[in-house]
Every structure is written in structure tokens, then in C-alpha cells.
Amino acid sequence: MKNVISLFMPFLFVVALCACTGGRSDSAAGNSGNAEAAKSTDGHTAQNSLDWDGVYKNDTMTVELNSDLSFMKTTPAEIRKGYFMWDTEGNVIALDNGDGGYTLLKVEENRLTNGDLILVKQ
């Protein structure tokens, strides 16, 4: 049971983060609030709209995403193979680090991002 709970912890974090930013008033959100509402109601997500499988690279890391939800992450220190999961919004993936932690990556057109980390599709 503990493994199941730890498996879903990253997604709970992402859902909580989305819930916090989604509660803005229309006056605080401006026009972007209306655009965000349109995006969330039209059913398009990175998971179902983008050609996300493939190889993504930067100077220090390579991540290969496969359509069967498997991945291979290569860094100078290690090669990690496993499976990834999509968040409930279908825009963020969680790569299992093998140590109980996860690497969360936002899937965008031809790139994966996580703060300062940007991986470009090859």
C-alpha cells in the first residue's frame, strides 16, 4: 500500500498546484484567464494532441519517451529505464527516479521543461 501511495504523490502535488493557480478571480487573471478556461474545456492536452514520443536532449541529459509509456533517462552518472505516468491534466509526466522520487516534466511542443531544465526534441 505504501508503494501505491508513493506512486501517486507527484500527481497529488501537481493537482494541488493546479488548484492553487486555478482559483484566481477574473479581474486578476485578465484576458489570459479566459484563454486558460478555453484550453481546459476543449479537451486538448499534451498527451492527446502532441507527438510527444521521441528523444529529448540537452547538454547533460537525454530522455527517450516511448508510446508504451516506457522511458530511458541518460545522464553522465547513470542510465535509468522505467515507466512514466501522466498527470490528470495530461500535460505533465513523472519519471520514476528509482529512489522513491520522481522527475516531473511538463510536455510542450518539441520540448520537456521543469523550471530551468529544458530538453529539446531531436
mmCIF file of C-alpha atoms in Angstrom:
data_model
loop_
_atom_site.group_PDB
_atom_site.id
_atom_site.type_symbol
_atom_site.label_atom_id
_atom_site.label_comp_id
_atom_site.label_asym_id
_atom_site.label_seq_id
_atom_site.Cartn_x
_atom_site.Cartn_y
_atom_site.Cartn_z
ATOM 1 C CA MET A 1 0.000 0.000 0.000
ATOM 2 C CA LYS A 2 2.890 2.331 0.780
ATOM 3 C CA ASN A 3 4.247 1.873 -2.764
ATOM 4 C CA VAL A 4 0.866 2.778 -4.261
ATOM 5 C CA ILE A 5 0.653 5.941 -2.167
ATOM 6 C CA SER A 6 4.210 6.992 -3.026
ATOM 7 C CA LEU A 7 3.468 6.346 -6.700
ATOM 8 C CA PHE A 8 0.675 8.920 -6.733
ATOM 9 C CA MET A 9 2.355 11.572 -4.557
ATOM 10 C CA PRO A 10 3.787 13.563 -7.512
ATOM 11 C CA PHE A 11 0.356 13.753 -9.103
ATOM 12 C CA LEU A 12 -1.241 14.960 -5.893
ATOM 13 C CA PHE A 13 1.379 17.716 -5.817
ATOM 14 C CA VAL A 14 0.617 18.718 -9.420
ATOM 15 C CA VAL A 15 -3.135 18.661 -8.803
ATOM 16 C CA ALA A 16 -2.710 20.796 -5.685
ATOM 17 C CA LEU A 17 -0.515 23.224 -7.604
ATOM 18 C CA CYS A 18 -3.082 23.495 -10.406
ATOM 19 C CA ALA A 19 -5.880 24.002 -7.882
ATOM 20 C CA CYS A 20 -3.994 26.867 -6.252
ATOM 21 C CA THR A 21 -3.457 28.737 -9.515
ATOM 22 C CA GLY A 22 -6.926 27.975 -10.856
ATOM 23 C CA GLY A 23 -8.721 29.922 -8.133
ATOM 24 C CA ARG A 24 -7.805 33.398 -9.436
ATOM 25 C CA SER A 25 -10.564 35.905 -9.937
ATOM 26 C CA ASP A 26 -11.304 37.023 -13.496
ATOM 27 C CA SER A 27 -10.067 40.520 -12.741
ATOM 28 C CA ALA A 28 -6.717 39.161 -11.526
ATOM 29 C CA ALA A 29 -6.399 36.781 -14.454
ATOM 30 C CA GLY A 30 -7.216 39.355 -17.133
ATOM 31 C CA ASN A 31 -7.669 38.027 -20.643
ATOM 32 C CA SER A 32 -5.355 35.077 -20.004
ATOM 33 C CA GLY A 33 -7.932 33.650 -17.594
ATOM 34 C CA ASN A 34 -10.431 33.338 -20.439
ATOM 35 C CA ALA A 35 -7.828 31.702 -22.673
ATOM 36 C CA GLU A 36 -6.947 29.228 -19.929
ATOM 37 C CA ALA A 37 -10.607 28.353 -19.476
ATOM 38 C CA ALA A 38 -10.942 27.698 -23.201
ATOM 39 C CA LYS A 39 -7.887 25.431 -23.181
ATOM 40 C CA SER A 40 -9.144 23.331 -20.303
ATOM 41 C CA THR A 41 -12.621 22.814 -21.746
ATOM 42 C CA ASP A 42 -11.713 21.903 -25.327
ATOM 43 C CA GLY A 43 -10.209 18.532 -24.342
ATOM 44 C CA HIS A 44 -6.770 19.105 -25.883
ATOM 45 C CA THR A 45 -3.829 18.074 -23.740
ATOM 46 C CA ALA A 46 -0.170 17.402 -24.443
ATOM 47 C CA GLN A 47 -0.916 13.706 -24.060
ATOM 48 C CA ASN A 48 -3.606 13.571 -26.741
ATOM 49 C CA SER A 49 -2.563 16.446 -29.026
ATOM 50 C CA LEU A 50 1.224 16.396 -29.320
ATOM 51 C CA ASP A 51 3.627 13.968 -30.950
ATOM 52 C CA TRP A 52 5.392 13.515 -27.593
ATOM 53 C CA ASP A 53 7.191 10.191 -28.057
ATOM 54 C CA GLY A 54 10.820 10.506 -29.122
ATOM 55 C CA VAL A 55 14.250 11.590 -27.880
ATOM 56 C CA TYR A 56 14.781 14.849 -25.956
ATOM 57 C CA LYS A 57 18.252 16.225 -25.151
ATOM 58 C CA ASN A 58 20.209 18.994 -23.520
ATOM 59 C CA ASP A 59 23.909 19.239 -22.602
ATOM 60 C CA THR A 60 23.660 16.935 -19.586
ATOM 61 C CA MET A 61 20.667 14.659 -20.104
ATOM 62 C CA THR A 62 18.853 12.597 -22.717
ATOM 63 C CA VAL A 63 15.309 11.328 -22.196
ATOM 64 C CA GLU A 64 13.633 8.912 -24.577
ATOM 65 C CA LEU A 65 9.853 8.602 -24.260
ATOM 66 C CA ASN A 66 8.111 5.638 -25.871
ATOM 67 C CA SER A 67 4.445 5.254 -26.780
ATOM 68 C CA ASP A 68 4.143 2.278 -24.374
ATOM 69 C CA LEU A 69 4.877 4.768 -21.522
ATOM 70 C CA SER A 70 8.412 3.473 -21.008
ATOM 71 C CA PHE A 71 11.388 5.812 -20.822
ATOM 72 C CA MET A 72 15.162 5.808 -20.722
ATOM 73 C CA LYS A 73 16.925 8.711 -18.994
ATOM 74 C CA THR A 74 20.668 9.027 -19.573
ATOM 75 C CA THR A 75 22.955 11.332 -17.575
ATOM 76 C CA PRO A 76 26.732 11.242 -17.123
ATOM 77 C CA ALA A 77 26.158 9.460 -13.800
ATOM 78 C CA GLU A 78 23.589 6.819 -14.790
ATOM 79 C CA ILE A 79 21.177 5.265 -17.222
ATOM 80 C CA ARG A 80 17.669 4.780 -15.831
ATOM 81 C CA LYS A 81 14.920 2.783 -17.541
ATOM 82 C CA GLY A 82 11.364 2.615 -16.341
ATOM 83 C CA TYR A 83 7.833 3.759 -16.946
ATOM 84 C CA PHE A 84 6.327 7.214 -16.677
ATOM 85 C CA MET A 85 2.841 8.398 -15.811
ATOM 86 C CA TRP A 86 0.769 11.347 -16.997
ATOM 87 C CA ASP A 87 -0.862 13.726 -14.538
ATOM 88 C CA THR A 88 -4.644 14.019 -14.519
ATOM 89 C CA GLU A 89 -4.465 17.112 -16.759
ATOM 90 C CA GLY A 90 -2.454 15.213 -19.413
ATOM 91 C CA ASN A 91 0.324 17.827 -19.587
ATOM 92 C CA VAL A 92 2.961 16.687 -17.057
ATOM 93 C CA ILE A 93 4.791 13.373 -16.845
ATOM 94 C CA ALA A 94 6.516 11.806 -13.846
ATOM 95 C CA LEU A 95 9.661 9.758 -14.456
ATOM 96 C CA ASP A 96 10.416 7.274 -11.669
ATOM 97 C CA ASN A 97 13.892 8.032 -10.228
ATOM 98 C CA GLY A 98 14.134 4.580 -8.661
ATOM 99 C CA ASP A 99 14.713 6.022 -5.184
ATOM 100 C CA GLY A 100 11.101 6.780 -4.327
ATOM 101 C CA GLY A 101 11.277 10.172 -6.042
ATOM 102 C CA TYR A 102 10.094 11.393 -9.401
ATOM 103 C CA THR A 103 11.238 13.871 -12.015
ATOM 104 C CA LEU A 104 8.260 15.951 -13.134
ATOM 105 C CA LEU A 105 8.458 17.298 -16.693
ATOM 106 C CA LYS A 106 5.936 19.479 -18.488
ATOM 107 C CA VAL A 107 5.384 18.242 -22.043
ATOM 108 C CA GLU A 108 5.312 21.067 -24.581
ATOM 109 C CA GLU A 109 5.621 21.253 -28.367
ATOM 110 C CA ASN A 110 9.009 19.614 -29.145
ATOM 111 C CA ARG A 111 10.374 20.016 -25.601
ATOM 112 C CA LEU A 112 10.199 18.929 -21.979
ATOM 113 C CA THR A 113 10.610 21.518 -19.227
ATOM 114 C CA ASN A 114 10.998 21.628 -15.474
ATOM 115 C CA GLY A 115 11.978 25.038 -14.161
ATOM 116 C CA ASP A 116 15.483 25.686 -15.502
ATOM 117 C CA LEU A 117 15.676 22.272 -17.171
ATOM 118 C CA ILE A 118 14.819 22.283 -20.881
ATOM 119 C CA LEU A 119 15.129 19.220 -23.096
ATOM 120 C CA VAL A 120 14.632 19.713 -26.836
ATOM 121 C CA LYS A 121 13.205 17.020 -29.107
ATOM 122 C CA GLN A 122 15.714 15.662 -31.611
#
